mmCIF file of C-alpha atoms in Angstrom:
data_model
loop_
_atom_site.group_PDB
_atom_site.id
_atom_site.type_symbol
_atom_site.label_atom_id
_atom_site.label_comp_id
_atom_site.label_asym_id
_atom_site.label_seq_id
_atom_site.Cartn_x
_atom_site.Cartn_y
_atom_site.Cartn_z
ATOM 1 C CA TYR A 1 13.826 -14.076 -7.814
ATOM 2 C CA GLU A 2 12.258 -14.240 -4.334
ATOM 3 C CA LEU A 3 9.232 -11.962 -3.992
ATOM 4 C CA PRO A 4 8.798 -9.990 -0.725
ATOM 5 C CA LEU A 5 5.185 -11.040 -0.268
ATOM 6 C CA GLY A 6 3.281 -9.774 2.756
ATOM 7 C CA GLU A 7 0.717 -11.704 4.765
ATOM 8 C CA GLY A 8 -2.159 -12.788 2.548
ATOM 9 C CA GLN A 9 -0.375 -11.782 -0.660
ATOM 10 C CA VAL A 10 -0.021 -14.144 -3.616
ATOM 11 C CA ALA A 11 1.740 -13.954 -6.984
ATOM 12 C CA ARG A 12 -0.130 -14.747 -10.192
ATOM 13 C CA LEU A 13 1.072 -14.832 -13.784
ATOM 14 C CA ALA A 14 -0.882 -12.184 -15.730
ATOM 15 C CA GLU A 15 -2.221 -12.496 -19.273
ATOM 16 C CA ASP A 16 0.309 -9.962 -20.561
ATOM 17 C CA GLY A 17 3.235 -12.035 -19.240
ATOM 18 C CA GLY A 18 3.878 -9.947 -16.134
ATOM 19 C CA VAL A 19 3.337 -11.111 -12.552
ATOM 20 C CA ASP A 20 0.580 -9.549 -10.444
ATOM 21 C CA ILE A 21 0.908 -9.359 -6.651
ATOM 22 C CA LEU A 22 -2.560 -9.690 -5.133
ATOM 23 C CA GLN A 23 -3.752 -9.046 -1.593
ATOM 24 C CA THR A 24 -6.290 -11.658 -0.523
ATOM 25 C CA PHE A 25 -8.672 -11.441 2.422
ATOM 26 C CA PRO A 26 -9.731 -14.259 4.785
ATOM 27 C CA ASN A 27 -13.248 -15.605 4.231
ATOM 28 C CA GLU A 28 -13.640 -13.687 0.963
ATOM 29 C CA GLY A 29 -13.606 -15.215 -2.507
ATOM 30 C CA PRO A 30 -10.794 -14.825 -5.078
ATOM 31 C CA GLU A 31 -12.762 -12.086 -6.839
ATOM 32 C CA SER A 32 -12.143 -9.813 -3.838
ATOM 33 C CA ALA A 33 -8.344 -9.905 -4.265
ATOM 34 C CA VAL A 34 -6.749 -6.475 -4.711
ATOM 35 C CA LEU A 35 -3.815 -5.775 -7.028
ATOM 36 C CA VAL A 36 -1.105 -4.095 -4.906
ATOM 37 C CA SER A 37 1.995 -4.316 -7.123
ATOM 38 C CA ARG A 38 3.376 -6.207 -10.078
ATOM 39 C CA VAL A 39 6.469 -7.270 -11.948
ATOM 40 C CA GLU A 40 6.177 -5.973 -15.479
ATOM 41 C CA LYS A 41 6.332 -8.226 -18.541
ATOM 42 C CA PRO A 42 9.913 -9.544 -18.806
ATOM 43 C CA TRP A 43 12.397 -8.423 -21.407
ATOM 44 C CA ALA A 44 15.803 -9.558 -22.619
ATOM 45 C CA VAL A 45 18.189 -8.184 -25.264
ATOM 46 C CA ASP A 46 21.481 -9.382 -26.643
ATOM 47 C CA ALA A 47 24.667 -7.314 -27.058
ATOM 48 C CA ASP A 48 23.425 -6.035 -30.446
ATOM 49 C CA GLY A 49 20.204 -4.766 -28.934
ATOM 50 C CA ARG A 50 18.053 -7.501 -30.452
ATOM 51 C CA SER A 51 15.133 -8.833 -28.444
ATOM 52 C CA VAL A 52 15.518 -12.336 -27.010
ATOM 53 C CA PRO A 53 12.409 -14.468 -26.273
ATOM 54 C CA THR A 54 11.759 -14.640 -22.544
ATOM 55 C CA ARG A 55 8.975 -15.450 -20.074
ATOM 56 C CA PHE A 56 8.219 -15.699 -16.350
ATOM 57 C CA GLU A 57 7.341 -18.832 -14.431
ATOM 58 C CA VAL A 58 5.743 -18.491 -10.986
ATOM 59 C CA GLU A 59 5.987 -20.933 -8.101
ATOM 60 C CA GLY A 60 4.842 -19.796 -4.653
ATOM 61 C CA ASP A 61 6.746 -16.619 -3.728
ATOM 62 C CA SER A 62 9.393 -17.121 -6.429
ATOM 63 C CA ILE A 63 9.510 -16.131 -10.070
ATOM 64 C CA THR A 64 11.945 -17.505 -12.616
ATOM 65 C CA GLN A 65 12.782 -15.671 -15.804
ATOM 66 C CA VAL A 66 13.425 -18.100 -18.647
ATOM 67 C CA VAL A 67 15.540 -16.599 -21.450
ATOM 68 C CA GLN A 68 15.508 -18.601 -24.691
ATOM 69 C CA HIS A 69 18.875 -17.564 -26.132
ATOM 70 C CA ASN A 70 20.779 -19.526 -28.777
ATOM 71 C CA SER A 71 23.734 -19.317 -31.149
ATOM 72 C CA THR A 72 22.066 -16.605 -33.260
ATOM 73 C CA HIS A 73 22.303 -14.140 -30.355
ATOM 74 C CA THR A 74 25.321 -12.017 -29.501
ATOM 75 C CA TYR A 75 26.434 -12.333 -25.882
ATOM 76 C CA PRO A 76 26.094 -11.082 -23.222
ATOM 77 C CA VAL A 77 22.305 -11.193 -22.980
ATOM 78 C CA VAL A 78 20.811 -8.685 -20.527
ATOM 79 C CA ALA A 79 17.536 -9.269 -18.629
ATOM 80 C CA ASP A 80 16.207 -7.472 -15.560
ATOM 81 C CA PRO A 81 12.651 -7.669 -14.113
ATOM 82 C CA PHE A 82 10.978 -4.354 -13.314
ATOM 83 C CA TRP A 83 9.003 -4.271 -10.045
ATOM 84 C CA VAL A 84 6.435 -1.514 -9.650
ATOM 85 C CA PRO A 85 4.243 -0.626 -6.632
ATOM 86 C CA ALA A 86 0.646 0.465 -6.930
ATOM 87 C CA ILE A 87 0.295 4.236 -7.225
ATOM 88 C CA ILE A 88 -3.005 6.025 -6.667
ATOM 89 C CA ILE A 89 -3.589 8.301 -9.646
ATOM 90 C CA GLY A 90 -7.031 9.655 -8.861
ATOM 91 C CA LEU A 91 -10.666 9.107 -8.050
ATOM 92 C CA ARG A 92 -13.290 8.712 -10.748
ATOM 93 C CA VAL A 93 -16.834 7.589 -10.032
ATOM 94 C CA ALA A 94 -18.118 7.359 -6.481
ATOM 95 C CA ALA A 95 -17.970 3.570 -6.392
ATOM 96 C CA HIS A 96 -14.408 3.089 -7.589
ATOM 97 C CA VAL A 97 -10.845 4.121 -6.808
ATOM 98 C CA VAL A 98 -8.697 4.258 -9.941
ATOM 99 C CA VAL A 99 -5.169 2.967 -9.440
ATOM 100 C CA LYS A 100 -2.170 2.869 -11.758
ATOM 101 C CA VAL A 101 0.021 -0.195 -11.267
ATOM 102 C CA GLY A 102 2.852 -0.065 -13.770
ATOM 103 C CA SER A 103 1.325 -0.497 -17.230
ATOM 104 C CA ARG A 104 -2.073 -1.472 -15.844
ATOM 105 C CA THR A 105 -4.948 0.689 -14.665
ATOM 106 C CA VAL A 106 -7.380 -0.993 -12.290
ATOM 107 C CA ARG A 107 -10.447 0.062 -10.336
ATOM 108 C CA TYR A 108 -10.987 -0.866 -6.720
ATOM 109 C CA ALA A 109 -14.597 -1.121 -5.592
ATOM 110 C CA VAL A 110 -16.018 -0.278 -2.188
ATOM 111 C CA ALA A 111 -14.878 -2.866 0.365
ATOM 112 C CA PRO A 112 -17.408 -4.899 2.366
ATOM 113 C CA ALA A 113 -17.814 -3.500 5.880
ATOM 114 C CA SER A 114 -16.788 -6.832 7.399
ATOM 115 C CA ARG A 115 -13.300 -6.613 5.909
ATOM 116 C CA VAL A 116 -11.998 -3.804 8.102
ATOM 117 C CA VAL A 117 -13.773 -5.225 11.158
ATOM 118 C CA ASN A 118 -12.062 -8.585 10.682
ATOM 119 C CA ALA A 119 -8.700 -6.960 9.952
ATOM 120 C CA LEU A 120 -8.842 -4.928 13.179
ATOM 121 C CA ARG A 121 -9.980 -7.776 15.406
ATOM 122 C CA SER A 122 -6.625 -7.996 17.183
ATOM 123 C CA PHE A 123 -5.626 -4.328 16.859
ATOM 124 C CA GLN A 124 -3.944 -2.897 19.936
ATOM 125 C CA THR A 125 -4.229 0.813 20.784
ATOM 126 C CA LEU A 126 -1.068 2.759 20.010
ATOM 127 C CA SER A 127 0.008 4.851 23.007
ATOM 128 C CA PHE A 128 2.640 7.549 22.608
ATOM 129 C CA ARG A 129 3.928 9.391 25.660
ATOM 130 C CA THR A 130 5.776 12.684 25.622
ATOM 131 C CA GLY A 131 6.308 14.708 28.795
ATOM 132 C CA SER A 132 3.318 14.148 31.069
ATOM 133 C CA HIS A 133 0.921 13.523 28.170
ATOM 134 C CA THR A 134 -0.141 10.310 26.439
ATOM 135 C CA PHE A 135 -1.545 10.374 22.907
ATOM 136 C CA ARG A 136 -3.447 7.422 21.467
ATOM 137 C CA LEU A 137 -4.518 5.859 18.210
ATOM 138 C CA ASP A 138 -7.395 3.542 19.123
ATOM 139 C CA LYS A 139 -9.284 0.948 17.079
ATOM 140 C CA SER A 140 -12.180 3.287 16.292
ATOM 141 C CA ALA A 141 -9.875 5.968 14.872
ATOM 142 C CA MET A 142 -7.865 3.419 12.898
ATOM 143 C CA LYS A 143 -11.092 2.064 11.410
ATOM 144 C CA HIS A 144 -12.049 5.580 10.301
ATOM 145 C CA ILE A 145 -8.594 6.174 8.779
ATOM 146 C CA LEU A 146 -8.662 2.893 6.851
ATOM 147 C CA GLU A 147 -12.232 3.299 5.601
ATOM 148 C CA ARG A 148 -11.478 6.796 4.347
ATOM 149 C CA HIS A 149 -7.958 6.430 2.968
ATOM 150 C CA HIS A 150 -6.956 2.807 2.309
ATOM 151 C CA PRO A 151 -8.070 1.222 -1.012
ATOM 152 C CA ASN A 152 -8.356 -2.224 0.609
ATOM 153 C CA TYR A 153 -10.871 -0.962 3.196
ATOM 154 C CA TRP A 154 -12.419 2.090 1.494
ATOM 155 C CA ASN A 155 -16.120 2.611 2.338
ATOM 156 C CA GLY A 156 -16.875 4.778 -0.689
ATOM 157 C CA THR A 157 -16.963 8.184 1.001
ATOM 158 C CA THR A 158 -15.094 10.999 -0.721
ATOM 159 C CA LYS A 159 -14.200 14.637 -0.348
ATOM 160 C CA SER A 160 -13.290 17.248 -2.952
ATOM 161 C CA THR A 161 -9.642 16.313 -2.373
ATOM 162 C CA GLN A 162 -9.249 12.572 -1.811
ATOM 163 C CA THR A 163 -5.982 10.761 -1.123
ATOM 164 C CA PHE A 164 -5.156 7.128 -0.406
ATOM 165 C CA PHE A 165 -2.398 5.050 1.099
ATOM 166 C CA ASN A 166 -0.524 2.673 -1.152
ATOM 167 C CA PRO A 167 -2.692 -0.494 -1.159
ATOM 168 C CA SER A 168 0.332 -2.643 -0.307
ATOM 169 C CA MET A 169 0.551 -0.971 3.129
ATOM 170 C CA SER A 170 -0.565 -3.272 5.914
ATOM 171 C CA ILE A 171 -2.461 -2.057 8.974
ATOM 172 C CA ASN A 172 0.782 -2.388 10.944
ATOM 173 C CA ASP A 173 2.505 -0.216 8.324
ATOM 174 C CA VAL A 174 -0.130 2.494 8.805
ATOM 175 C CA ARG A 175 0.157 2.175 12.589
ATOM 176 C CA SER A 176 3.954 2.500 12.398
ATOM 177 C CA THR A 177 3.646 5.546 10.138
ATOM 178 C CA VAL A 178 1.337 7.247 12.633
ATOM 179 C CA HIS A 179 3.827 6.465 15.401
ATOM 180 C CA ALA A 180 6.675 7.958 13.343
ATOM 181 C CA ALA A 181 4.582 11.082 12.737
ATOM 182 C CA LEU A 182 3.890 11.474 16.460
ATOM 183 C CA GLN A 183 7.613 11.164 17.163
ATOM 184 C CA GLN A 184 8.331 13.985 14.720
ATOM 185 C CA HIS A 185 6.099 16.339 16.703
ATOM 186 C CA GLN A 186 7.028 15.472 20.272
ATOM 187 C CA ALA A 187 7.833 19.066 21.233
ATOM 188 C CA THR A 188 4.545 20.451 19.883
ATOM 189 C CA LEU A 189 2.488 17.685 21.465
ATOM 190 C CA ARG A 190 4.255 18.122 24.793
ATOM 191 C CA VAL A 191 3.505 21.868 24.849
ATOM 192 C CA ARG A 192 -0.083 21.703 23.534
ATOM 193 C CA GLY A 193 -1.080 18.714 25.654
ATOM 194 C CA THR A 194 -4.197 16.555 25.522
ATOM 195 C CA ASN A 195 -6.824 19.266 25.909
ATOM 196 C CA ALA A 196 -6.380 20.783 22.459
ATOM 197 C CA ARG A 197 -7.153 20.000 18.832
ATOM 198 C CA ILE A 198 -3.845 19.950 16.967
ATOM 199 C CA SER A 199 -3.311 19.830 13.197
ATOM 200 C CA LEU A 200 0.118 18.585 12.111
ATOM 201 C CA SER A 201 1.870 17.796 8.842
ATOM 202 C CA GLY A 202 5.191 16.320 7.845
ATOM 203 C CA LYS A 203 6.862 13.531 5.886
ATOM 204 C CA VAL A 204 7.444 9.848 6.684
ATOM 205 C CA ASN A 205 9.343 7.561 4.308
ATOM 206 C CA GLY A 206 9.177 10.227 1.624
ATOM 207 C CA ILE A 207 5.386 10.612 1.807
ATOM 208 C CA ASN A 208 3.761 13.860 2.976
ATOM 209 C CA TYR A 209 0.968 13.394 5.509
ATOM 210 C CA GLN A 210 -1.635 15.339 7.451
ATOM 211 C CA MET A 211 -2.601 14.389 11.005
ATOM 212 C CA VAL A 212 -5.187 15.717 13.455
ATOM 213 C CA VAL A 213 -4.964 14.990 17.190
ATOM 214 C CA ASP A 214 -8.012 15.919 19.266
ATOM 215 C CA GLN A 215 -8.044 15.707 23.071
ATOM 216 C CA GLY A 216 -5.049 13.380 23.013
ATOM 217 C CA ARG A 217 -6.530 11.084 20.373
ATOM 218 C CA VAL A 218 -5.387 10.728 16.758
ATOM 219 C CA VAL A 219 -8.606 11.211 14.773
ATOM 220 C CA GLN A 220 -7.310 11.834 11.230
ATOM 221 C CA PHE A 221 -4.251 10.663 9.337
ATOM 222 C CA TYR A 222 -3.817 10.560 5.573
ATOM 223 C CA PRO A 223 -1.240 11.141 2.808
ATOM 224 C CA LYS A 224 -1.284 14.585 1.214
#
């Protein structure tokens, strides 16, 4: 099976037999890698419902499932890997985000400040024009959004209600989601213009979001 790994992502065989997908960061050690998704421990059963020994082998961005069937098993043998994304299940102590990734629960610590700075080094301002008005998502606002709501860049600040993006989302994914949200509200933005503070909500790719645009600038964006 070919894994759809993003930039900086690597696959590692886990102790429980599953495969962890980790996001690594340039100039940071392996201990800084963040678990973003995984392929659960493999399984295989024969036609009589009996378990068949099986395991994963990992090479680069490919995993192979080895099924050790023999003449004692009734055919056909069924095997199907189960891929699961990381899902934010809550916030516990101030220094950690608690994340459920399939059968595993992991804690993400506060990210070093340099991580988001390095990640945004080549970020280009998003400009969205509707009517005679142009609305922007600049580097400063994106930094705020990531530090508040992305587990990979979280700076540790919290509110009474705290939500996070899926950690597998890249900065470009977040940027594209903001753009899609702006497109959904073209009529409102065109009428209200760039001299107002506008609070908007909607859904992109099945995820509810909240967005605030102030004086033509996107200043808040987060999943609800």
